[in-house]
Structures are given as C-alpha cells and as structure tokens.
Short mmCIF file of C-alpha atoms and ligand atoms in Angstrom, two decimals:
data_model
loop_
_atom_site.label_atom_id
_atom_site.label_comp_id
_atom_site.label_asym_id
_atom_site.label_seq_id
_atom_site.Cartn_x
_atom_site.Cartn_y
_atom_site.Cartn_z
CA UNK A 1 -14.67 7.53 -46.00
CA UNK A 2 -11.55 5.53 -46.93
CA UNK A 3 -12.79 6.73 -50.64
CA UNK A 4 -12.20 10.09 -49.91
CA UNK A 5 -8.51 9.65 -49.48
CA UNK A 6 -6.42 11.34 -51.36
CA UNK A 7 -4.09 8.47 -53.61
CA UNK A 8 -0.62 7.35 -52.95
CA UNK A 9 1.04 6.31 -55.46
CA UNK A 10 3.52 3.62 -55.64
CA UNK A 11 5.94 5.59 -57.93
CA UNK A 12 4.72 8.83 -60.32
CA UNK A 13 6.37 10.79 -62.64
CA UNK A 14 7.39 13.98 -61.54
CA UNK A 15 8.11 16.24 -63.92
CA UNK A 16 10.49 19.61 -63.67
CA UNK A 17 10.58 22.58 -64.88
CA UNK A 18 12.36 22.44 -68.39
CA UNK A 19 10.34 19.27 -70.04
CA UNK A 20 7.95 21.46 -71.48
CA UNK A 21 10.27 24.20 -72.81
CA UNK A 22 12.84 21.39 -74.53
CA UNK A 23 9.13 20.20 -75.89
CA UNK A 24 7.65 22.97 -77.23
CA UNK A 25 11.65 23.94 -78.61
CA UNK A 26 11.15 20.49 -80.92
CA UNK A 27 7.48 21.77 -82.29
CA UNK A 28 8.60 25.71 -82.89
CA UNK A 29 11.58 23.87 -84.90
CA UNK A 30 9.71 21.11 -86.48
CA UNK A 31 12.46 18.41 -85.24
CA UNK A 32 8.86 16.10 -84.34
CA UNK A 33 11.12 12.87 -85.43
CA UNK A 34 12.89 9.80 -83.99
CA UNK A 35 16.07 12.24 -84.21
CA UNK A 36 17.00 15.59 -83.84
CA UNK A 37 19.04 18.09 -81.42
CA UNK A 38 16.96 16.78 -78.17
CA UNK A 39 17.97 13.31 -78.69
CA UNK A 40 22.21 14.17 -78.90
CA UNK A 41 21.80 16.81 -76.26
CA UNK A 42 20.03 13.72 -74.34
CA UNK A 43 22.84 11.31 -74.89
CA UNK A 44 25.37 14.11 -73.83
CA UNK A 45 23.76 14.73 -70.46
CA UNK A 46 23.38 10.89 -69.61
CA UNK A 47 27.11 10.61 -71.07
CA UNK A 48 28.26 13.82 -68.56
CA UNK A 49 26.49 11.86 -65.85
CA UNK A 50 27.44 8.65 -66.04
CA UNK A 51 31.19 9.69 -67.17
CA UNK A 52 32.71 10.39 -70.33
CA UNK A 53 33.90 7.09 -71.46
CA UNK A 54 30.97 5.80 -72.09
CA UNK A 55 28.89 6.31 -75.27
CA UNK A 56 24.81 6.45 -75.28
CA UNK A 57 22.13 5.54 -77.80
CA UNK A 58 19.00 7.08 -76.95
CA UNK A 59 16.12 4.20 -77.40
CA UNK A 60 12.00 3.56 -77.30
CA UNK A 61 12.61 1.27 -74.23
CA UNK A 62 14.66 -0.36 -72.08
CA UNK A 63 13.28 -3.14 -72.93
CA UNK A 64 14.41 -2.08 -76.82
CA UNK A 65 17.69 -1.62 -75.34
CA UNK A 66 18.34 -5.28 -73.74
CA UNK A 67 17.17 -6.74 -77.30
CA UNK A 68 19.82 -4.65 -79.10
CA UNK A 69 22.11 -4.79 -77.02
CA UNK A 70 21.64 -9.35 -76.47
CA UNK A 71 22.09 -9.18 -80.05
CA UNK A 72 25.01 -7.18 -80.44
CA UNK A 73 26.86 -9.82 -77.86
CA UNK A 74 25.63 -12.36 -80.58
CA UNK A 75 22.94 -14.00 -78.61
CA UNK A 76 21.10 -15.89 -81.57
CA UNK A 77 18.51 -19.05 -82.28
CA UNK A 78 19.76 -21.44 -79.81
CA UNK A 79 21.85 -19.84 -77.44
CA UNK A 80 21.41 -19.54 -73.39
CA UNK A 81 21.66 -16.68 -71.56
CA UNK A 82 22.40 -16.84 -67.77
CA UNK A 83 19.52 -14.01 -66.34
CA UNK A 84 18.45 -12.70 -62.30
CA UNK A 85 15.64 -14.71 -62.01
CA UNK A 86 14.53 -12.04 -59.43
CA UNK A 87 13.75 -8.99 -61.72
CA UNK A 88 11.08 -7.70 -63.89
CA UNK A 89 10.05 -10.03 -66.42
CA UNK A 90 11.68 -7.79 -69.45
CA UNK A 91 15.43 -8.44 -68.27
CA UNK A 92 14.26 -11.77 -69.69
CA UNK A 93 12.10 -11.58 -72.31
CA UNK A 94 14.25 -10.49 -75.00
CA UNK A 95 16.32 -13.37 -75.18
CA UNK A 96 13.04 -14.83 -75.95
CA UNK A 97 12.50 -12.35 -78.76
CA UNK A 98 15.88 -14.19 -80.11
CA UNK A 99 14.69 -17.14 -80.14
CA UNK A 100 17.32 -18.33 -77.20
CA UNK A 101 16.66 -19.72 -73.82
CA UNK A 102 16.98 -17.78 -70.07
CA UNK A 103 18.03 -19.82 -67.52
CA UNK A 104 17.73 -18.17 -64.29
CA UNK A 105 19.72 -17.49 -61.03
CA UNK A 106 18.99 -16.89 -57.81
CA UNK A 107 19.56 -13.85 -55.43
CA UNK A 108 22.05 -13.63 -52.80
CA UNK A 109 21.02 -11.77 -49.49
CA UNK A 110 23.93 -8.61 -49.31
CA UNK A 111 22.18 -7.23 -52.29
CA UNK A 112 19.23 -9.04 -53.40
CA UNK A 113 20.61 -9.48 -57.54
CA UNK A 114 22.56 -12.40 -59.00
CA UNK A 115 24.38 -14.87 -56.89
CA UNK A 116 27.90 -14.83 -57.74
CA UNK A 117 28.04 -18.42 -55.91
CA UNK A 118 25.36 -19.27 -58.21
CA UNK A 119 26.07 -18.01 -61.33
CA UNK A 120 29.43 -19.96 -61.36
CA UNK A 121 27.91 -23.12 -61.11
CA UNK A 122 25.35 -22.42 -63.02
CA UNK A 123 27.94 -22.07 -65.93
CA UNK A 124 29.96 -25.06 -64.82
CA UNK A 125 26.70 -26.96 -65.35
CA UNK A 126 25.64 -25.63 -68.55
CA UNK A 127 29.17 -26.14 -69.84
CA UNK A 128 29.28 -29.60 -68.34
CA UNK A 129 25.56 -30.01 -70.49
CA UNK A 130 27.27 -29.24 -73.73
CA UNK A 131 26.80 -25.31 -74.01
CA UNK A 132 28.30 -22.28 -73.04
CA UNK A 133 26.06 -19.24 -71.80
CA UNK A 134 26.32 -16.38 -74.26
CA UNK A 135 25.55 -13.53 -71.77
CA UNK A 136 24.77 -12.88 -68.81
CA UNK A 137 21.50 -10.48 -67.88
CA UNK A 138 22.32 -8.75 -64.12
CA UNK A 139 20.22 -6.58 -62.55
CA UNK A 140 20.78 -3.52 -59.69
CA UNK A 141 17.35 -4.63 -58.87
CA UNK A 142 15.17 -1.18 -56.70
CA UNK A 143 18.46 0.52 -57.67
CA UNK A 144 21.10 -1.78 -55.59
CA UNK A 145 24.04 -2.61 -57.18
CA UNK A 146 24.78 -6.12 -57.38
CA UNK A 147 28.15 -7.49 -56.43
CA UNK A 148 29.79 -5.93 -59.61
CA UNK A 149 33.07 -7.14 -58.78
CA UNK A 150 32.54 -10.67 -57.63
CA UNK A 151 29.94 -11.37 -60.97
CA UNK A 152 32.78 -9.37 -63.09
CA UNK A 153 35.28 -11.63 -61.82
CA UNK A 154 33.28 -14.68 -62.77
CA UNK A 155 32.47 -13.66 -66.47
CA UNK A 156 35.66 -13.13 -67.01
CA UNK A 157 37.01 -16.05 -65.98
CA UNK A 158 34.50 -17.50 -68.37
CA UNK A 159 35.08 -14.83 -70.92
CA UNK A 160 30.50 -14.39 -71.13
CA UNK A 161 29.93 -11.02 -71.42
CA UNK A 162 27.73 -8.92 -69.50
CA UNK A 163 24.27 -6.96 -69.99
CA UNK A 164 24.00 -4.66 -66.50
CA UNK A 165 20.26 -4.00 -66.95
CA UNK A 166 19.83 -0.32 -64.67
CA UNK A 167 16.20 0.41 -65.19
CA UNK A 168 15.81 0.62 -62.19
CA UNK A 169 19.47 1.91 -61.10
CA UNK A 170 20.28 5.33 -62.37
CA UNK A 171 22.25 7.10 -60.04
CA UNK A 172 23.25 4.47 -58.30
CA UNK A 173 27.27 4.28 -57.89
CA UNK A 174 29.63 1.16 -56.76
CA UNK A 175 32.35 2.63 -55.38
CA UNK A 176 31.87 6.10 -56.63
CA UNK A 177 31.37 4.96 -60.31
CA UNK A 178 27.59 5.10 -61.57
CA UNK A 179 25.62 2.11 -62.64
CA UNK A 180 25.39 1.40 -66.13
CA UNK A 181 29.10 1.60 -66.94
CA UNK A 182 30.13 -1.74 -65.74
CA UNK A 183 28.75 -4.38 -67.88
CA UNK A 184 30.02 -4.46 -71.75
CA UNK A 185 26.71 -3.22 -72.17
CA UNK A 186 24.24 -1.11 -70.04
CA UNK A 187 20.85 -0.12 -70.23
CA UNK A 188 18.54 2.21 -68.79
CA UNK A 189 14.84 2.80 -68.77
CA UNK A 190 13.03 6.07 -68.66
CA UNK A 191 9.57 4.46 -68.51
CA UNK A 192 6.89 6.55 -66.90
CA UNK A 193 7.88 5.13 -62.86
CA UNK A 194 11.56 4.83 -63.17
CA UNK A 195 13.56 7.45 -61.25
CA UNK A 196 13.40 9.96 -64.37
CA UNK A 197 11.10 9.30 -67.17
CA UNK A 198 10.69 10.46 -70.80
CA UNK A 199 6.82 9.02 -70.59
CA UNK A 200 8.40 5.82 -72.23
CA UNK A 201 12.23 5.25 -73.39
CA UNK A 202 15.49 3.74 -72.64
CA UNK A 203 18.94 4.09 -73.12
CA UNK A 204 21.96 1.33 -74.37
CA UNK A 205 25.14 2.85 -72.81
CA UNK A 206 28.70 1.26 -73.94
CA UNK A 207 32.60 1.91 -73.82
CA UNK A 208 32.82 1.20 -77.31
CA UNK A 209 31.88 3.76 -80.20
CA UNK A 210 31.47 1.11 -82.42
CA UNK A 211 28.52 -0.32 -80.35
CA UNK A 212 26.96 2.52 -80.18
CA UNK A 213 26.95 3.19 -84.11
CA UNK A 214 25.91 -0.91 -84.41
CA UNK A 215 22.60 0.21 -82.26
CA UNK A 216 22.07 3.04 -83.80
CA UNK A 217 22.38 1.52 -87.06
CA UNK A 218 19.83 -1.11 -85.88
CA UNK A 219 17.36 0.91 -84.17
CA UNK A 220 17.06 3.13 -87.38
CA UNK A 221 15.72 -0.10 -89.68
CA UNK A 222 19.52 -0.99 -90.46
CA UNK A 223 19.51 0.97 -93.50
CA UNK A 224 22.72 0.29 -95.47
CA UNK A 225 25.00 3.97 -96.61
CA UNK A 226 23.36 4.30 -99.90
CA UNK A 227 20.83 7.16 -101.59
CA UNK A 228 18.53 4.35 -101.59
CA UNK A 229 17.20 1.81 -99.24
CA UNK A 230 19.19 -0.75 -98.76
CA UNK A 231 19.41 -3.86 -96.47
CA UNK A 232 21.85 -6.36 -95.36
CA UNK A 233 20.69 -7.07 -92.17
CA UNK A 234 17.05 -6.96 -90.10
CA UNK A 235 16.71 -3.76 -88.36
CA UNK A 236 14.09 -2.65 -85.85
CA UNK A 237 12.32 0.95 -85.09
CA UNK A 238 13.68 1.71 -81.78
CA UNK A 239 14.90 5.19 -81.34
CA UNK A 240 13.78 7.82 -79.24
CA UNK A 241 11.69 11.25 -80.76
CA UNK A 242 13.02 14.00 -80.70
CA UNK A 243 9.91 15.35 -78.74
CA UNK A 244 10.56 12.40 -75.71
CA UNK A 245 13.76 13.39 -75.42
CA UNK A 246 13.15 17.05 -74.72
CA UNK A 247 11.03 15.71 -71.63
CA UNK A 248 14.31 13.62 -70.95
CA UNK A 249 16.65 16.21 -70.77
CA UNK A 250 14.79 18.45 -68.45
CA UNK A 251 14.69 15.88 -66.21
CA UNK A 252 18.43 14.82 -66.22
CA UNK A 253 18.51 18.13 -64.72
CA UNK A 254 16.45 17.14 -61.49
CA UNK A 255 18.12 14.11 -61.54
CA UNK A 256 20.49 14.45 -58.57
CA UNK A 257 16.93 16.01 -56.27
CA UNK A 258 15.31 12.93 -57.64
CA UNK A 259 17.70 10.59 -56.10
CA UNK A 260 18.14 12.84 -52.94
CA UNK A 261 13.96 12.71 -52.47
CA UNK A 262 14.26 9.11 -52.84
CA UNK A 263 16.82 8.38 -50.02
CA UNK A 264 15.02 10.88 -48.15
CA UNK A 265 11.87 8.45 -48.58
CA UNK A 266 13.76 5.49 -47.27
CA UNK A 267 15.23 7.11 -44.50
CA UNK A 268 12.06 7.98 -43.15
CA UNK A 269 10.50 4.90 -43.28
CA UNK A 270 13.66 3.80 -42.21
CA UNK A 271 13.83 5.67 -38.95
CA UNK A 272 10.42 5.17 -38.14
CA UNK A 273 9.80 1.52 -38.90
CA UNK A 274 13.48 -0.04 -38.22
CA UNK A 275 12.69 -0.31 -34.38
CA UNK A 276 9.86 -3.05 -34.81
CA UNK A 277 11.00 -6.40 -35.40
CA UNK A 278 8.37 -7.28 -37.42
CA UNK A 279 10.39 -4.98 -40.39
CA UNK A 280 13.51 -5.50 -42.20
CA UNK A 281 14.97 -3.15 -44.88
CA UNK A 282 18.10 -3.80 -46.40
CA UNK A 283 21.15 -1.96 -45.68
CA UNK A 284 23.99 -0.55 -48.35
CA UNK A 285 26.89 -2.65 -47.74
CA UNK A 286 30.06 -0.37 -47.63
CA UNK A 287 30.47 1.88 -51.06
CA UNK A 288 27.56 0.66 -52.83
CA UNK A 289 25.21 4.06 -52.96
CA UNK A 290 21.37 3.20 -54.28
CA UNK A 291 19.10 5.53 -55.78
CA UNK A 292 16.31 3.95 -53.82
CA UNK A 293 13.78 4.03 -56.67
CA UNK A 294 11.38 2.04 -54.60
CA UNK A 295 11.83 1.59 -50.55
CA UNK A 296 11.29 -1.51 -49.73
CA UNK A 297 10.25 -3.99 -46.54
CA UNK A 298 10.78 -7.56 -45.53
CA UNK A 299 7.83 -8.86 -43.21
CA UNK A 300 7.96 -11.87 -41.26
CA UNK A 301 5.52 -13.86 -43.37
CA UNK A 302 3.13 -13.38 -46.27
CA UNK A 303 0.48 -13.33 -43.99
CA UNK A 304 1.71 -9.70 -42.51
CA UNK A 305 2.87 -8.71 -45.52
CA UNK A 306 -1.01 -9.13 -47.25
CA UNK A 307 -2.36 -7.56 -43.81
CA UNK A 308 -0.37 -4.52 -44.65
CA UNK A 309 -0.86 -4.26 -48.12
CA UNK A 310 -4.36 -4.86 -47.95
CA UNK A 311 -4.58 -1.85 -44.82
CA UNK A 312 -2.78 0.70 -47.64
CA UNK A 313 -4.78 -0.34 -49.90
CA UNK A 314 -7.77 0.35 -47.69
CA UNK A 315 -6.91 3.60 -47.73
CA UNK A 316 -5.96 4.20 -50.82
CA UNK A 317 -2.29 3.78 -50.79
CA UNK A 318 -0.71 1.40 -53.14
CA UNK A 319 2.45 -0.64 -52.72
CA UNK A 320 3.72 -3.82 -54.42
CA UNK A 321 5.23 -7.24 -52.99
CA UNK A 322 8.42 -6.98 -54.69
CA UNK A 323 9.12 -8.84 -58.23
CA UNK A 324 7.65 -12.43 -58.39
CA UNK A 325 11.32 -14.21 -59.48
CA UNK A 326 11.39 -15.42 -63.04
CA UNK A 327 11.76 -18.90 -62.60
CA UNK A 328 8.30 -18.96 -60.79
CA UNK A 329 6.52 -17.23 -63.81
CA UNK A 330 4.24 -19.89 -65.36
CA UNK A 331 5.77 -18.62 -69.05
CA UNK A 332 9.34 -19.63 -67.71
CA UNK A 333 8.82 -22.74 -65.35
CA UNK A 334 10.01 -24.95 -67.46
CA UNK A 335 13.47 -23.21 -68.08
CA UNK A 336 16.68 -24.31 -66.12
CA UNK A 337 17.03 -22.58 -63.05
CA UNK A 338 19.47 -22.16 -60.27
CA UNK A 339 18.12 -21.53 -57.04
CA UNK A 340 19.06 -21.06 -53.29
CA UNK A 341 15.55 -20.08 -51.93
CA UNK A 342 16.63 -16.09 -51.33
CA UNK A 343 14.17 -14.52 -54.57
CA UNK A 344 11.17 -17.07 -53.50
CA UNK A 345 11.28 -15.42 -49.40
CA UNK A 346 11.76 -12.11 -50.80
CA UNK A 347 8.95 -12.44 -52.92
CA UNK A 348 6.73 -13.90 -49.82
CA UNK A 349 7.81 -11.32 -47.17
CA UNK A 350 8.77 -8.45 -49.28
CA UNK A 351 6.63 -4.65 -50.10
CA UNK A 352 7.32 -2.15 -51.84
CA UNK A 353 6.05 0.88 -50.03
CA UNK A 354 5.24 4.44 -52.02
CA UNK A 355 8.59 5.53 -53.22
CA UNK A 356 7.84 8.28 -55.84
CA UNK A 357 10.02 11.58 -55.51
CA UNK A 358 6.85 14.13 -54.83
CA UNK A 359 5.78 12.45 -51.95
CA UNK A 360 5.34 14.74 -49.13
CA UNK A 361 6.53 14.60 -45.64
CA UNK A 362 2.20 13.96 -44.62
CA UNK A 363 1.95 11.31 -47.13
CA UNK A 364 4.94 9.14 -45.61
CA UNK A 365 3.49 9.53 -42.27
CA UNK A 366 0.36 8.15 -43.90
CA UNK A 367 2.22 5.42 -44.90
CA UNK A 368 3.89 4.57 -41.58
CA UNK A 369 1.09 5.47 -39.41
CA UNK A 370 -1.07 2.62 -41.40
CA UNK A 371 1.89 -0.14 -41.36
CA UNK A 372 2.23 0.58 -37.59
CA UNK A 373 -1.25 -0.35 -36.29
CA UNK A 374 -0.83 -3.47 -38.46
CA UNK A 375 1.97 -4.62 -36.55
CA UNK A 376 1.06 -3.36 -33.07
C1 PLP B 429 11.49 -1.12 -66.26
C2 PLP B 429 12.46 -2.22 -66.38
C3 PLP B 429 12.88 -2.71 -67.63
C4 PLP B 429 12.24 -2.32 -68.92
O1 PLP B 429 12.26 -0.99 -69.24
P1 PLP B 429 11.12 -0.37 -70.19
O2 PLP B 429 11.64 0.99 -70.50
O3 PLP B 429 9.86 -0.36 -69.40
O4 PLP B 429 11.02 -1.23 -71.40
C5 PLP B 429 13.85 -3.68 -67.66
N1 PLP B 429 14.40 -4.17 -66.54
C6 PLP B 429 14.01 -3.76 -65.32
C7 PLP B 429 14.68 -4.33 -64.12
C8 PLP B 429 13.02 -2.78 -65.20
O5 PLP B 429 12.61 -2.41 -63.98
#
C-alpha cells in the first residue's frame, strides 16, 4: 500500500508559464547556441533583481562559475583557499580543479555557514604556517545568509577576497540587499532543484565590468580579438545556450512566488512542528530574509532523525540529513581543518524535509502527519 503513494519530492523543478515560449522563440530564430538574445535578456533580469551594480555572466554551472571565478582572484598551483566545510561538496572542489588546497571551517550556530571566530584563526594559523589564504569560499547554505558583515570585516582586515557561493541563496537579502552581491565575486546555480532552474546552469555575478568580460572571455575558450583563433591563455566551454536561458528567464519571472511558496513551506512545518521539543528549526536572526530553498529540522539524535527519515521514506516521501561537512568527506580528510563541532551535530540531528515550491497544502500535511507519530 505504501507503494501506491503518490511521491514527495525533496525539491522539483517547477516550471512557469513563459519557459517554453522564450524556448521555442530561440528554435523559430535559430539562436540554438551558447549565446544569443536569451542569454543577455537573462543576465539583465538577474542584474534588475539583484540590483544594478552588479554585472552577470550567464554560465553551464555553478559549479563552472566558482572555477572561473577562484581563478580570476588568482587562486593557482599551490595556493589555499579558506572554504565552509559545511556545504555541498562543489563550493570545494574547484580549488581542486586548480590544483590548490581547501582547508575547511566550521559553522557557527546563528546561521549555520562560516564561523567568523573561526575563519580568523584559521588565517592567523595558516599565516603563522608560512602561507596566506588566497580566497575565501562562503556559503548562504539552504538560502541563509551567513554573517556577511562579521566574515567581510575579517577579509578585509586580511585583504583575502571573497567567493559568496548562492546556489542555494537566490532571493535571499541581508539587510534588504540580495545575496550574491556581497562577495568580490558571486555565484549562483540554476541546477534542476535550486529555487529556479534552467535544467542545469549558473551564474558569476560581480561589481566590476572587467570581471565580467575576464569570464566571459574564459568561458568562450579564451579566444584572443583576431579573425583567427588565437590563444594566450587556457580557456574553458562554460557558457550558457541560448535555448537554457530562455527556460531561465521565464522563471526569473516566478521568482518572487517561488520564494513566497518556499517560506510558506517552512512556516507550515513551522507552526505545526515547533511545539514538540523533539524539533528545532532555525530562526532568521533580525534582517537576514532566506529564501528557504529547503526547510529544514534539528532532531535530538541521529537515532530520531533515521526513525523519521526512514517513516517518509516508507511512504514515499523523500528528505535528506543536511550536507555531510567537507572535512568529514573521505576525499578531503586529510586537508587542514578548523572545527568547533557545530557542522558534525548538524549533520547528525539535521533533515531536510520536502521543500519544493509545488508542494500542496495535502502534501505538507503528509509530511507532518508522518514526523508526528514518530515523535509521539
Ligand atoms: C548546487 C550547488 C553548487 C553547484 O551548482 P551546480 O549548478 O550544480 O554546479 C555549489 N554550491 C552549493 C552550495 C550548491 O548547493
């Protein structure tokens, strides 16, 4: 019977009603390439959103978008860069690509990103050890922002610039400014269970034109201005099509819904689960608005937290612990680390309950109905 269920989803695309006309608009035209009017009238509406000193480069990835923009900071063969060790594992895996080393830091509790306690020793270390950190990787990890000004206080003092990784974080604000405007570089992701998605792709937004040209320039094979080809440096293939980007701007225009369906979600798990003691969520602080891309729990243990996972799954409902930290991942567990104990609980105690923005009123009383007889 449980079979029979209909699935929940942990986050799905949700698609609006403009995708397919900005779609078929590329094939009647024949713009069916990694450029074209879609892609600028993409960048414009994520520049119009976020706010209009800020320049975008539409990408494949996110994950495209960290690389480029790690190696426009000058990350290189050697370096370190200082990353949330409580994230997805691509925040981190580009500085891999550049041949340099992550070393991680651990959460604090307000917001569950980057410690700024921790981050500043961390680079009084590493400096003590003979090296400066190059960048720094911070996340607004399930779309909370992390303590922007506290960490921007800290890189400055130590003059590291920063990479604000907001996958997960558009439409998010800190004090009425969105994410993705406050680190020298910011990226978003429009993979297929991100808030909005273009079925894959990702964004590099900066202050500076020049940036933007410089990942442009690399994204398009970092062809030199000449009638022929011409190289002086490595480029990669990482722009957007022109046909992803159609999907992309039809759904900057559900955007704002999207965000409202996904507060909505968390306030009704919210209101119905708060009152139980065995369930913890975790509260804005004062002016920092998330998007809520996923709602999640803290449990008392791991054993509750399997007991409930394993009940949704039961019944065909899938949630998530949240992200196993970085410096836990058998690829990184021999990198340097700096760690309070906050990611590892979160980790232990922590689910991610179906977040997606076409969830229905029934399916989130699903949800709670299942998570309550677990904890009765
Ligand atoms: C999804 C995600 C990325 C990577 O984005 P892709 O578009 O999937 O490459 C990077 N960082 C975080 C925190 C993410 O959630």
């Amino acid at each position: 019977m449980s079979l029979k269920e209909e699935k929940i989803w942990l986050s799905s695309p949700h698609i609006g009603d403009t995708e397919q006309y900005y779609v078929k608009e590329a094939f009647d035209t024949n713009w069916v390439a990694p450029l074209g009017p879609n892609v600028n009238e993409f960048e414009n509406s994520i520049q119009q959103y976020i706010n209009n000193n800020v320049h975008v480069a539409a990408l494949s990835s996110g994950t495209a978008a960290i690389h480029l923009a790690l190696q426009i900071l000058g990350v290189s063969l050697g370096d370190e860069v200082l990353c949330q060790s409580f994230t997805f594992s691509a925040s981190a895996n580009p500085i891999i690509y550049l041949g340099a080393t992550p070393v991680f830091i651990d959460s604090e509790e307000d917001t569950w990103n980057i410690s700024p306690i921790l981050l500043r020793e961390a680079i009084e270390d590493r400096i003590l050890k003979g090296k400066k950190p190059k960048a720094i990787v911070a996340v607004h990890l399930y779309g909370m922002p992390y303590k922007v000004r506290e960490i921007n206080e800290v890189a400055k003092e130590f003059n590291i610039p920063i990479v604000e990784d907001s996958a997960e974080a558009l439409g998010s604000s800190f004090y009425g400014v969105k994410c993705g405007s406050f680190g020298d570089i910011g990226i978003f992701s429009f993979n297929g269970n991100k808030i909005i998605t273009t079925s894959g792709g990702g964004a590099l937004i900066t202050k500076k034109s020049n940036i933007k040209e410089k990942a442009v320039f690399l994204a398009t094979q970092a062809r030199d201005n000449e009638p022929h080809y011409e190289h002086s440096s490595i480029g990669f293939n990482y722009r957007m099509s022109n046909i992803l980007a159609g999907i992309g701007r039809g759904q900057m225009q559900v955007l704002d819904s999207r965000v409202a369906s996904r507060r909505a979600n968390y306030q009704f798990y919210y209101e119905n689960l708060q009152k139980f003691s065995e369930i913890e969520f975790l509260d804005e602080p004062e002016n920092y608005f998330s998007n809520r891309w996923l709602s999640c729990i803290l449990t008392p243990s791991f054993e509750i937290r399997e007991k409930i996972r394993l009940a949704l799954l039961k019944v065909n409902i899938e949630s998530r612990p949240l992200w196993k930290p970085m410096h836990l991942q058998p690829i990184f567990i021999n990198n340097p680390s700096y760690t309070n104990g906050t990611s590892n609980t979160l980790f232990e105690r922590g689910l991610c309950l179906p977040s997606g923005s076409n969830l229905t009123k029934k399916d989130l009383a699903r949800v709670v109905s299942v998570i309550k007889k677990q904890i009765k």
